Amino acid sequence: MTAVVAEGLRKRFGSTEALRGVDLEVPRSTVLGLLGPNGAGKTTAVRILTTLLEPDGGRAEIDGIDVLADPREARSRIGLTGQYAAVDERLTGFENLEHVGRLFHLGRREARTRATELLERFDLTDAGGRVSGGYSGGMRRRLDIAMSLVGDPSVLFLDEPTTGLDPRSRIAVWETIDELTRSGTTTLLTTQYLDEADRLADQIVVIDHGLVIARGTPADLKAQVGGEQVIVTLADAAELDAAAGALAPHACGEPIADGATRSLRVPVETVVGAVPGFVRALDAAGVPVVDVTTHQVTLDDVFFALTGRPVEPDPGDGPPTGPDTEDSSR
Amino acid sequence: MTTPSPASASTPRTRAPHVAHSPLLLVHDSWVEAIRHLRAMPRSPELLVYAAVQPLMFVILFVYVFGGAIVVPGYDDYRQFLIPGIFAQTVVFNSAFTGVGLAEDLTKGLVDRLRSLPIHQASVLIGRTLSDAVRNVLTFVVMIGVALLVGFRFEGTLPGALAATGLLLAFSYAFSWIQAWVGLSVKTVEAANSGGFIWMFPLTFVSSAFVDPASMPGWLQPVAENNPFTTLTNAARALYNGRDAGSDPWIALAWAVGITVVFAVIASRKFAATSRR
């Protein structure tokens, strides 16, 4: 059964078209990663699905319930963790959870039981009696996620759950989400971090400028940009053609030469065991080599391939530079 | 992380009929929201202190600094004239807490969370304004103590004094809804603060709260005389001093009800359409 369906979502803010017809589908007990840069329309989509915003066009369903026709019923089935940890800093962790429970119309006793359970589940039992304004960023985020689970939602929306967190808290939040997924929660997660989507999502939808530009499993998307590569750096850029010729039998596609870095990117089926063959072929052709490295495709590559912005020259360099980077070396 | 509770298994559990539309739930939800703020209130007692310090300053300034120079018709003792005006100004100024608090909830994303819950949307604003009314009662108790200390005497009947107090609190509640609308209309807490306060200065000073409007320049007099805040002050002043208030209490009450209704409607509409950004 499909937990979330969105069809043709459109939303305009003034002259900005935030969403230009977005379709989404999240099968039950899976995690959908909605991936895109700042301003791509991720949050707008989440706001529509969580009844906070009315779309200009399109429709959306949670558990088969139309969010526009019956927002209140839809609200009883969702949990939302927004971009900013929405906890009442004046209240303790326990009180925050109890409060949400009461708003879900659990009885007083049930709300308290639920609060205690969730504090335990999120390792906040010790902090539960303290005012949440004094929590660390990571603790606050955990409390925030716990609050979105009080109503036992059938779909959990996490809008950039790790933005602004330090690396350690980030990993802790990932583990929390892993745990939720294992227990069968359906999750729609937005993120600008490709490693996050890669790690957490079963399916990924990439959006940019309000349009879906790709969708599939992380593996599908990586395959779309040509799989893995061996990168050969030569002593002399003039030898690039000779090297390409010598390596043709080992390649599974057209090599990409870059004169500025004297390097050749050669697509291969797999990088495993490829390097010795490359070295031997280049040696036999008499091409002086400075370096041979391998590159396993990450979602960074996928994203940049899709948005027309270049792959980071150094694989594993992490998240991209600003959106204005216009380097056309690829 | 411990083992997840079985309640969060993949099958959606059967929902209790707690999403039904019912006026009782509006009362419940508003109460739960009011409790949220009331619980927080004793944790920042400084807010209550600030709420009381400002009127205290006005009392000292006007009684001891300007008092000797101000003559008002019908009152031999300026304090008997002034204190009801300060009461009125205090409760109306206190309404600014509503806007600031709402703006805070808004910028912190709490409003988004609340709006995504299966509650009566109106309960967020009702709970907020009701808890601020409670704060106002507390401030009022402090104010009465200060008034008695500086020599103010309740010269009217007890029902009269209670009616005057009720009227002031009703007016403050009405102003809370104006502030709720202000708080929802601005982008930051700071803007809610200044946007909530700035217009209340002329409103309360160009009135009969501190001086007789007849002493103002001719062009300003009609403004002061037709200011609803003047009507409120006159009504409270007459009732506290045991004088004939005429129709002023009723007119002031009508203002309070009118403002509440109008701003409750527009603030609620604003709330329904409000998002974090």
Coordinates of C-alpha atoms in Angstrom, one line a residue:
Chain A
M1 CA 0.0 0.0 0.0
T2 CA 1.2 3.5 -0.8
A3 CA 1.4 5.8 2.3
V4 CA 2.0 9.0 0.4
V5 CA 0.8 10.0 -3.0
A6 CA 1.3 13.4 -4.6
E7 CA 0.3 14.3 -8.1
G8 CA 1.2 17.4 -10.1
L9 CA 1.9 19.6 -7.1
R10 CA 2.2 23.2 -8.1
K11 CA 2.9 26.2 -6.0
R12 CA 3.8 29.8 -6.8
F13 CA 5.1 32.5 -4.5
G14 CA 4.8 35.8 -6.2
S15 CA 7.0 35.4 -9.3
T16 CA 8.8 32.3 -8.0
E17 CA 7.5 29.0 -9.1
A18 CA 8.4 26.8 -6.1
L19 CA 6.9 23.7 -7.5
R20 CA 6.1 23.1 -11.1
G21 CA 4.2 19.8 -11.1
V22 CA 5.8 17.4 -8.7
D23 CA 4.7 13.7 -8.4
L24 CA 5.8 11.6 -5.4
E25 CA 4.9 8.2 -4.1
V26 CA 6.1 6.7 -0.9
P27 CA 5.3 3.0 -0.4
R28 CA 4.6 1.9 3.2
S29 CA 7.5 1.2 5.4
T30 CA 10.0 2.8 3.1
V31 CA 12.1 6.0 3.3
L32 CA 11.9 8.4 0.4
G33 CA 14.7 10.9 0.2
L34 CA 13.7 14.2 -1.4
L35 CA 17.0 15.7 -2.5
G36 CA 17.8 19.1 -3.8
P37 CA 19.7 22.3 -3.2
N38 CA 18.4 25.2 -1.2
G39 CA 15.3 26.6 -2.7
A40 CA 14.6 23.6 -4.9
G41 CA 11.1 23.3 -3.5
K42 CA 11.6 20.5 -1.0
T43 CA 10.2 22.3 2.0
T44 CA 7.3 23.6 -0.1
A45 CA 6.4 20.0 -1.0
V46 CA 6.6 18.9 2.6
R47 CA 4.5 21.8 3.7
I48 CA 1.8 20.9 1.3
L49 CA 1.8 17.2 2.3
T50 CA 1.6 18.1 5.9
T51 CA -1.4 20.4 5.3
L52 CA 0.5 23.6 6.2
L53 CA 0.2 25.0 2.7
E54 CA -2.4 24.8 0.0
P55 CA -1.0 24.0 -3.4
D56 CA -2.1 26.0 -6.5
G57 CA -2.6 22.8 -8.3
G58 CA -2.3 19.0 -7.9
R59 CA -3.5 16.7 -5.2
A60 CA -2.0 14.8 -2.3
E61 CA -3.0 11.8 -0.2
I62 CA -1.8 10.4 3.1
D63 CA -3.1 6.8 3.7
G64 CA -5.6 7.4 0.9
I65 CA -6.9 10.6 2.7
D66 CA -7.0 13.7 0.6
V67 CA -5.0 16.3 2.5
L68 CA -6.9 19.2 0.9
A69 CA -10.4 17.7 1.5
D70 CA -9.8 16.3 4.9
P71 CA -6.8 18.0 6.5
R72 CA -7.7 17.2 10.0
E73 CA -7.9 13.5 9.4
A74 CA -4.6 13.7 7.4
R75 CA -3.0 15.5 10.4
S76 CA -4.0 12.6 12.7
R77 CA -1.8 10.3 10.6
I78 CA 1.4 12.4 10.2
G79 CA 4.3 13.5 12.3
L80 CA 6.3 16.5 11.3
T81 CA 9.8 17.5 12.2
G82 CA 10.5 20.8 10.6
Q83 CA 13.8 22.5 9.8
Y84 CA 14.0 24.1 13.2
A85 CA 13.7 22.0 16.3
A86 CA 10.1 22.9 17.2
V87 CA 10.3 22.4 21.0
D88 CA 8.9 24.7 23.6
E89 CA 12.1 25.8 25.2
R90 CA 10.4 26.9 28.4
L91 CA 9.1 23.4 29.1
T92 CA 11.0 20.2 30.0
G93 CA 11.4 17.4 27.6
F94 CA 8.7 15.4 29.4
E95 CA 6.3 18.3 29.4
N96 CA 6.8 18.9 25.7
L97 CA 6.0 15.3 24.9
E98 CA 3.1 15.2 27.3
H99 CA 1.7 18.4 25.7
V100 CA 1.7 17.0 22.2
G101 CA 0.0 13.8 23.6
R102 CA -2.7 15.9 25.1
L103 CA -3.2 17.7 21.8
F104 CA -3.6 14.3 20.2
H105 CA -6.4 13.8 22.7
L106 CA -4.7 11.0 24.6
G107 CA -5.9 10.9 28.2
R108 CA -3.7 12.5 30.8
R109 CA -2.4 9.2 31.9
E110 CA -1.8 7.9 28.4
A111 CA 0.0 11.1 27.4
R112 CA 2.4 10.7 30.3
T113 CA 3.0 7.0 29.6
R114 CA 3.7 7.9 26.0
A115 CA 6.1 10.7 27.0
T116 CA 8.0 8.4 29.3
E117 CA 8.3 5.7 26.6
L118 CA 9.5 8.2 24.1
L119 CA 12.1 9.7 26.4
E120 CA 13.5 6.3 27.0
R121 CA 13.4 5.4 23.4
F122 CA 15.4 8.5 22.5
D123 CA 17.9 8.3 25.3
L124 CA 16.4 11.4 27.0
T125 CA 15.2 9.9 30.2
D126 CA 17.9 11.7 32.3
A127 CA 17.3 15.0 30.6
G128 CA 13.5 14.6 30.5
G129 CA 13.0 16.6 33.7
R130 CA 15.2 19.5 32.6
V131 CA 14.0 22.5 30.7
S132 CA 14.6 21.9 27.0
G133 CA 16.0 25.3 26.4
G134 CA 19.2 24.0 28.0
Y135 CA 19.5 21.0 25.6
S136 CA 22.3 20.6 23.1
G137 CA 21.4 20.8 19.4
G138 CA 21.4 17.1 19.0
M139 CA 19.3 16.5 22.1
R140 CA 16.8 19.1 21.0
R141 CA 16.5 17.4 17.6
R142 CA 16.0 14.0 19.2
L143 CA 13.2 15.5 21.4
D144 CA 11.8 17.2 18.3
I145 CA 11.7 13.8 16.4
A146 CA 10.2 12.2 19.5
M147 CA 7.5 14.8 19.6
S148 CA 6.6 14.0 16.0
L149 CA 6.1 10.4 17.0
V150 CA 3.7 11.0 19.9
G151 CA 0.6 10.5 17.8
D152 CA 2.1 7.2 16.4
P153 CA 2.0 8.6 12.8
S154 CA 1.8 6.3 9.8
V155 CA 4.0 8.8 7.9
L156 CA 6.8 10.8 9.4
F157 CA 8.0 13.9 7.6
L158 CA 11.6 15.0 8.4
D159 CA 12.5 18.3 6.8
E160 CA 16.3 18.5 6.8
P161 CA 16.6 16.8 10.1
T162 CA 20.4 17.2 10.4
T163 CA 20.8 20.7 9.0
G164 CA 22.9 22.7 11.5
L165 CA 23.9 19.7 13.6
D166 CA 27.5 18.9 14.4
P167 CA 28.8 15.6 12.8
R168 CA 28.3 13.6 15.9
S169 CA 24.7 14.6 16.4
R170 CA 24.2 14.1 12.8
I171 CA 25.2 10.4 13.0
A172 CA 23.1 10.0 16.1
V173 CA 20.0 11.3 14.2
W174 CA 20.8 8.9 11.3
E175 CA 20.8 6.1 13.8
T176 CA 17.5 7.2 15.1
I177 CA 16.0 7.3 11.6
D178 CA 17.5 3.8 10.9
E179 CA 15.8 2.5 14.0
L180 CA 12.5 4.0 13.0
T181 CA 12.8 2.5 9.5
R182 CA 13.5 -0.9 11.0
S183 CA 10.4 -0.6 13.1
G184 CA 8.4 0.0 9.9
T185 CA 7.8 3.8 10.0
T186 CA 7.2 5.3 6.6
T187 CA 9.4 8.4 6.2
L188 CA 9.7 11.2 3.8
L189 CA 13.0 12.9 4.4
T190 CA 14.3 16.0 2.7
T191 CA 18.0 16.8 2.7
Q192 CA 20.6 18.7 0.8
Y193 CA 23.2 16.2 1.9
L194 CA 23.8 13.5 -0.6
D195 CA 25.5 11.2 1.8
E196 CA 22.5 11.4 4.0
A197 CA 20.1 10.4 1.3
D198 CA 22.5 7.7 0.2
R199 CA 22.6 6.3 3.7
L200 CA 18.9 6.6 4.7
A201 CA 16.7 6.5 1.7
D202 CA 15.3 3.5 -0.2
Q203 CA 14.2 5.7 -3.0
I204 CA 15.4 9.1 -4.0
V205 CA 13.7 11.9 -5.8
V206 CA 15.9 14.7 -6.9
I207 CA 14.2 18.1 -7.4
D208 CA 15.7 21.3 -8.7
H209 CA 13.9 24.5 -9.4
G210 CA 10.5 22.9 -8.6
L211 CA 10.8 20.0 -11.0
V212 CA 11.7 16.3 -10.5
I213 CA 14.9 15.8 -12.4
A214 CA 15.5 12.2 -11.4
R215 CA 14.2 9.4 -9.3
G216 CA 15.2 5.9 -8.4
T217 CA 17.2 3.9 -5.8
P218 CA 20.6 5.3 -4.9
A219 CA 22.1 2.5 -7.0
D220 CA 20.0 3.4 -10.0
L221 CA 21.0 7.0 -9.8
K222 CA 24.6 6.2 -9.6
A223 CA 24.4 3.8 -12.6
Q224 CA 22.8 6.7 -14.5
V225 CA 26.0 8.7 -14.4
G226 CA 28.2 5.9 -15.7
G227 CA 29.2 3.9 -12.8
E228 CA 32.8 3.9 -11.6
Q229 CA 35.9 5.5 -13.0
V230 CA 39.6 5.1 -13.0
I231 CA 41.4 8.5 -13.1
V232 CA 44.9 8.6 -14.7
T233 CA 47.1 11.6 -14.3
L234 CA 49.9 12.0 -16.8
A235 CA 53.2 13.8 -16.8
D236 CA 52.4 15.6 -20.0
A237 CA 49.0 16.7 -21.3
A238 CA 50.1 16.0 -24.9
E239 CA 50.0 12.3 -24.2
L240 CA 46.3 12.3 -23.3
D241 CA 45.2 10.9 -26.7
A242 CA 47.8 8.2 -26.6
A243 CA 46.7 7.2 -23.1
A244 CA 43.1 7.1 -24.2
G245 CA 44.0 4.8 -27.1
A246 CA 46.0 2.5 -24.9
L247 CA 43.2 2.3 -22.3
A248 CA 40.3 1.8 -24.8
P249 CA 40.2 -2.0 -24.3
H250 CA 39.8 -1.5 -20.5
A251 CA 37.1 1.2 -20.7
C252 CA 33.3 0.7 -20.8
G253 CA 32.7 4.1 -22.3
E254 CA 34.2 7.2 -23.7
P255 CA 37.1 8.5 -21.5
I256 CA 37.0 12.2 -20.6
A257 CA 40.2 14.1 -20.9
D258 CA 41.0 17.2 -19.0
G259 CA 44.1 19.1 -20.2
A260 CA 44.3 21.5 -17.3
T261 CA 44.8 18.7 -14.8
R262 CA 46.5 16.3 -17.3
S263 CA 44.0 13.7 -16.3
L264 CA 41.9 11.2 -18.0
R265 CA 38.7 9.8 -16.5
V266 CA 38.0 6.4 -17.8
P267 CA 34.6 4.8 -17.1
V268 CA 34.9 1.1 -16.1
E269 CA 32.5 -1.7 -15.1
T270 CA 34.2 -1.9 -11.7
V271 CA 37.2 -0.4 -10.2
V272 CA 38.0 -3.6 -8.4
G273 CA 41.2 -5.0 -9.9
A274 CA 41.3 -2.4 -12.6
V275 CA 44.4 -0.5 -11.6
P276 CA 47.1 -3.1 -12.4
G277 CA 45.8 -3.5 -16.0
F278 CA 45.8 0.3 -16.4
V279 CA 49.3 0.6 -15.2
R280 CA 50.5 -2.2 -17.5
A281 CA 48.7 -0.8 -20.6
L282 CA 50.2 2.7 -20.1
D283 CA 53.6 1.3 -19.4
A284 CA 53.4 -0.8 -22.6
A285 CA 52.4 2.3 -24.6
G286 CA 55.3 4.3 -23.1
V287 CA 53.1 7.0 -21.5
P288 CA 54.6 8.5 -18.3
V289 CA 52.1 8.3 -15.5
V290 CA 52.1 10.4 -12.4
D291 CA 49.1 8.9 -10.6
V292 CA 46.3 6.4 -11.0
T293 CA 43.3 6.7 -8.7
T294 CA 39.8 5.1 -8.6
H295 CA 36.5 6.9 -8.1
Q296 CA 33.4 5.2 -7.0
V297 CA 30.4 7.3 -7.9
T298 CA 28.6 9.1 -5.1
L299 CA 25.3 10.9 -5.1
D300 CA 27.4 14.1 -5.4
D301 CA 28.3 13.0 -8.9
V302 CA 24.8 12.2 -9.7
F303 CA 23.5 15.4 -8.5
F304 CA 26.0 17.5 -10.3
A305 CA 25.5 15.5 -13.5
L306 CA 21.8 16.1 -13.3
T307 CA 21.9 19.8 -12.4
G308 CA 24.6 20.5 -15.0
R309 CA 27.1 21.6 -12.3
P310 CA 30.5 19.9 -12.3
V311 CA 31.6 17.0 -10.2
E312 CA 34.0 18.0 -7.5
P313 CA 37.5 17.5 -8.9
D314 CA 38.5 15.6 -5.9
P315 CA 36.2 12.7 -5.1
G316 CA 35.1 12.5 -1.5
D317 CA 35.5 16.2 -1.1
G318 CA 32.1 16.2 0.5
P319 CA 29.2 18.6 -0.2
P320 CA 29.4 21.0 -3.1
T321 CA 30.4 24.6 -3.2
G322 CA 27.8 27.3 -3.7
P323 CA 25.2 27.1 -6.4
D324 CA 27.0 29.8 -8.4
T325 CA 30.0 27.6 -9.2
E326 CA 30.2 27.6 -12.9
D327 CA 33.2 25.4 -13.8
S328 CA 32.6 23.6 -17.0
S329 CA 35.5 21.2 -16.9
R330 CA 33.1 18.4 -17.5
Chain B
M1 CA 17.9 3.6 21.7
T2 CA 15.9 0.8 23.1
T3 CA 13.5 -1.5 21.3
P4 CA 10.8 0.5 19.6
S5 CA 7.4 0.2 21.0
P6 CA 5.0 -2.2 19.2
A7 CA 2.6 0.7 18.7
S8 CA 4.8 2.0 15.9
A9 CA 4.5 -1.1 13.7
S10 CA 3.9 -0.7 10.0
T11 CA 0.1 -1.1 10.0
P12 CA -1.7 2.1 10.8
R13 CA -3.6 1.6 14.0
T14 CA -7.2 2.3 14.3
R15 CA -7.7 5.9 15.2
A16 CA -9.8 7.0 18.1
P17 CA -12.7 9.3 17.1
H18 CA -10.6 12.1 18.5
V19 CA -10.5 14.1 15.3
A20 CA -14.2 14.8 15.4
H21 CA -15.2 18.4 15.1
S22 CA -16.7 19.4 18.4
P23 CA -16.9 22.5 20.4
L24 CA -15.9 20.5 23.5
L25 CA -12.6 19.7 21.8
L26 CA -12.0 23.4 21.1
V27 CA -12.4 24.0 24.9
H28 CA -10.0 21.1 25.6
D29 CA -7.4 22.1 23.1
S30 CA -7.5 25.7 24.2
W31 CA -7.1 24.7 27.7
V32 CA -4.1 22.4 26.9
E33 CA -2.5 25.3 25.0
A34 CA -3.1 27.7 27.9
I35 CA -1.6 25.2 30.3
R36 CA 1.6 25.2 28.2
H37 CA 2.0 28.9 28.7
L38 CA 0.9 28.8 32.4
R39 CA 3.4 26.1 33.2
A40 CA 6.2 28.3 31.7
M41 CA 5.1 31.5 33.4
P42 CA 6.7 30.8 36.9
R43 CA 10.0 29.8 35.1
S44 CA 10.5 33.3 33.8
P45 CA 9.3 35.4 36.7
E46 CA 11.3 38.3 35.3
L47 CA 8.6 38.7 32.7
L48 CA 6.1 39.4 35.5
V49 CA 8.6 41.7 37.1
Y50 CA 9.0 43.7 33.9
A51 CA 5.2 43.8 33.5
A52 CA 5.0 45.4 36.9
V53 CA 8.1 47.7 36.8
Q54 CA 6.9 49.9 34.0
P55 CA 3.6 50.9 35.6
L56 CA 5.5 51.4 38.8
M57 CA 7.7 53.9 37.1
F58 CA 4.7 55.7 35.6
V59 CA 3.1 55.9 39.1
I60 CA 6.3 57.4 40.6
L61 CA 6.8 59.8 37.7
F62 CA 3.3 61.0 37.6
V63 CA 2.5 61.1 41.3
Y64 CA 5.8 62.5 42.5
V65 CA 7.3 64.3 39.5
F66 CA 4.5 65.7 37.4
G67 CA 1.7 65.3 40.0
G68 CA 2.4 68.7 41.7
A69 CA 2.1 70.6 38.4
I70 CA -1.0 68.8 37.1
V71 CA -4.4 70.1 38.0
V72 CA -7.5 68.1 37.0
P73 CA -11.1 69.3 37.4
G74 CA -13.2 67.4 39.9
Y75 CA -10.3 65.7 41.7
D76 CA -8.5 67.4 44.6
D77 CA -6.1 64.6 44.8
Y78 CA -4.3 63.8 41.5
R79 CA -3.7 60.2 42.6
Q80 CA -7.4 59.4 42.6
F81 CA -7.5 60.7 39.0
L82 CA -4.3 59.1 37.8
I83 CA -4.2 55.6 39.3
P84 CA -7.2 54.3 37.3
G85 CA -5.5 55.7 34.2
I86 CA -2.3 53.8 35.0
F87 CA -4.3 50.6 35.6
A88 CA -5.9 51.0 32.2
Q89 CA -2.5 51.7 30.6
T90 CA -0.9 48.8 32.3
V91 CA -3.4 46.1 31.3
V92 CA -3.4 47.4 27.7
F93 CA 0.4 47.5 27.5
N94 CA 0.5 43.9 28.8
S95 CA -1.3 42.8 25.8
A96 CA 2.0 43.1 23.9
F97 CA 3.1 39.8 25.5
T98 CA 0.6 38.0 23.3
G99 CA 2.1 39.3 20.1
V100 CA 5.7 38.7 21.2
G101 CA 4.9 35.2 22.5
L102 CA 3.2 34.2 19.3
A103 CA 6.0 35.6 17.1
E104 CA 8.4 33.5 19.2
D105 CA 6.3 30.3 18.6
L106 CA 6.2 31.2 14.9
T107 CA 10.0 31.8 14.4
K108 CA 10.8 28.7 16.4
G109 CA 8.6 26.5 14.2
L110 CA 6.2 25.7 17.0
V111 CA 3.3 27.1 15.1
D112 CA 4.1 24.7 12.2
R113 CA 4.1 21.8 14.6
L114 CA 0.8 22.9 16.2
R115 CA -0.8 23.4 12.8
S116 CA 0.2 19.9 11.8
L117 CA -1.6 18.4 14.8
P118 CA -5.3 17.2 14.6
I119 CA -6.5 20.1 16.8
H120 CA -8.9 23.0 16.6
Q121 CA -6.6 25.6 15.0
A122 CA -8.3 28.4 16.9
S123 CA -7.2 26.8 20.2
V124 CA -3.6 28.0 19.7
L125 CA -4.7 31.7 19.8
I126 CA -7.4 31.2 22.4
G127 CA -5.0 29.3 24.7
R128 CA -2.4 32.0 24.2
T129 CA -4.8 35.0 24.9
L130 CA -6.3 33.2 27.9
S131 CA -3.0 32.5 29.5
D132 CA -2.0 36.2 28.9
A133 CA -5.2 37.2 30.7
V134 CA -4.1 35.2 33.7
R135 CA -0.7 37.0 33.6
N136 CA -2.7 40.3 33.5
V137 CA -4.6 39.4 36.6
L138 CA -1.4 38.8 38.4
T139 CA 0.0 42.1 37.3
F140 CA -3.2 43.7 38.4
V141 CA -2.8 42.4 41.9
V142 CA 0.7 43.9 42.1
M143 CA -0.6 47.2 40.7
I144 CA -3.4 47.4 43.4
G145 CA -0.7 46.9 46.1
V146 CA 1.4 49.7 44.6
A147 CA -1.7 52.0 44.2
L148 CA -2.6 51.5 47.9
L149 CA 1.1 52.2 48.9
V150 CA 1.2 55.5 47.2
G151 CA -2.0 56.5 48.9
F152 CA -4.8 55.6 46.4
R153 CA -8.1 54.8 48.0
F154 CA -11.0 52.8 46.5
E155 CA -13.8 55.2 47.3
G156 CA -16.5 53.4 45.4
T157 CA -18.5 50.3 46.1
L158 CA -17.0 46.8 45.9
P159 CA -19.3 45.8 43.0
G160 CA -18.3 49.1 41.3
A161 CA -14.6 48.3 41.8
L162 CA -15.1 44.7 40.6
A163 CA -16.9 46.0 37.5
A164 CA -14.2 48.4 36.7
T165 CA -11.5 45.7 37.1
G166 CA -13.5 43.3 34.9
L167 CA -13.9 46.0 32.3
L168 CA -10.1 46.7 32.3
L169 CA -9.3 43.0 31.9
A170 CA -11.9 42.6 29.2
F171 CA -10.3 45.5 27.3
S172 CA -6.9 44.0 27.8
Y173 CA -8.2 40.7 26.4
A174 CA -9.5 42.5 23.4
F175 CA -6.1 44.1 22.8
S176 CA -4.5 40.7 23.1
W177 CA -6.3 39.8 19.9
I178 CA -5.0 42.9 18.2
Q179 CA -1.5 41.9 19.3
A180 CA -2.0 38.3 18.2
W181 CA -2.7 39.7 14.7
V182 CA 0.4 41.9 14.9
G183 CA 2.5 39.0 16.1
L184 CA 1.3 36.8 13.2
S185 CA 1.9 39.6 10.7
V186 CA 5.5 40.4 11.4
K187 CA 8.6 38.4 10.7
T188 CA 10.6 38.6 13.9
V189 CA 10.1 38.8 17.6
E190 CA 11.7 42.2 17.7
A191 CA 9.2 43.5 15.2
A192 CA 6.4 42.1 17.2
N193 CA 7.7 43.9 20.2
S194 CA 8.1 47.3 18.6
G195 CA 5.1 46.8 16.3
G196 CA 3.0 45.9 19.4
F197 CA 4.1 48.9 21.5
I198 CA 4.6 51.9 19.3
W199 CA 1.0 52.7 18.6
M200 CA 0.0 52.1 22.2
F201 CA 1.9 55.2 23.4
P202 CA -0.2 57.8 21.5
L203 CA -3.3 55.7 22.2
T204 CA -2.8 55.9 26.0
F205 CA -1.3 59.3 26.2
V206 CA -3.7 61.2 23.9
S207 CA -6.5 60.3 26.3
S208 CA -7.9 61.2 29.6
A209 CA -5.6 58.8 31.4
F210 CA -3.1 61.3 32.7
V211 CA -4.6 64.8 32.1
D212 CA -7.9 66.3 31.3
P213 CA -8.3 66.4 27.5
A214 CA -9.7 69.9 27.9
S215 CA -6.1 71.1 28.6
M216 CA -4.9 69.8 25.2
P217 CA -4.7 72.0 22.1
G218 CA -8.0 72.4 20.3
W219 CA -7.2 70.1 17.4
L220 CA -6.2 67.3 19.7
Q221 CA -9.2 67.4 22.0
P222 CA -11.6 65.6 19.7
V223 CA -9.0 62.9 19.2
A224 CA -8.6 62.4 22.9
E225 CA -12.3 62.6 23.6
N226 CA -13.3 60.0 21.0
N227 CA -10.4 57.7 21.9
P228 CA -12.0 54.4 23.2
F229 CA -9.1 54.4 25.7
T230 CA -10.6 57.6 27.2
T231 CA -14.0 56.0 27.5
L232 CA -12.4 53.0 29.3
T233 CA -10.4 55.3 31.6
N234 CA -13.4 57.5 32.4
A235 CA -15.5 54.4 33.2
A236 CA -12.9 52.8 35.4
R237 CA -12.1 56.1 37.1
A238 CA -15.7 56.9 37.9
L239 CA -16.4 53.4 39.2
Y240 CA -13.3 53.2 41.4
N241 CA -14.1 56.7 42.9
G242 CA -17.7 55.9 43.4
R243 CA -19.0 58.5 41.0
D244 CA -21.6 58.4 38.3
A245 CA -20.0 56.6 35.3
G246 CA -23.0 57.3 33.0
S247 CA -23.0 55.1 29.9
D248 CA -19.2 54.9 29.7
P249 CA -18.9 51.4 31.1
W250 CA -21.3 50.1 28.5
I251 CA -19.6 51.9 25.7
A252 CA -16.2 50.6 26.8
L253 CA -17.6 47.1 27.1
A254 CA -19.0 47.4 23.6
W255 CA -15.5 48.4 22.3
A256 CA -14.0 45.5 24.1
V257 CA -16.5 43.0 22.6
G258 CA -16.3 44.6 19.2
I259 CA -12.4 44.6 19.1
T260 CA -12.4 41.0 20.4
V261 CA -14.8 39.7 17.7
V262 CA -13.2 41.6 14.8
F263 CA -9.6 40.8 15.7
A264 CA -10.3 37.2 16.7
V265 CA -11.7 36.7 13.2
I266 CA -8.8 38.3 11.3
A267 CA -6.1 36.9 13.6
S268 CA -7.6 33.4 13.2
R269 CA -7.6 33.8 9.4
K270 CA -4.1 35.0 9.5
F271 CA -3.1 32.0 11.6
A272 CA -4.7 29.5 9.2
A273 CA -2.7 31.0 6.4
T274 CA 0.5 31.6 8.3
S275 CA 3.7 29.7 7.8
R276 CA 7.1 30.0 9.1
R277 CA 8.3 32.0 6.2

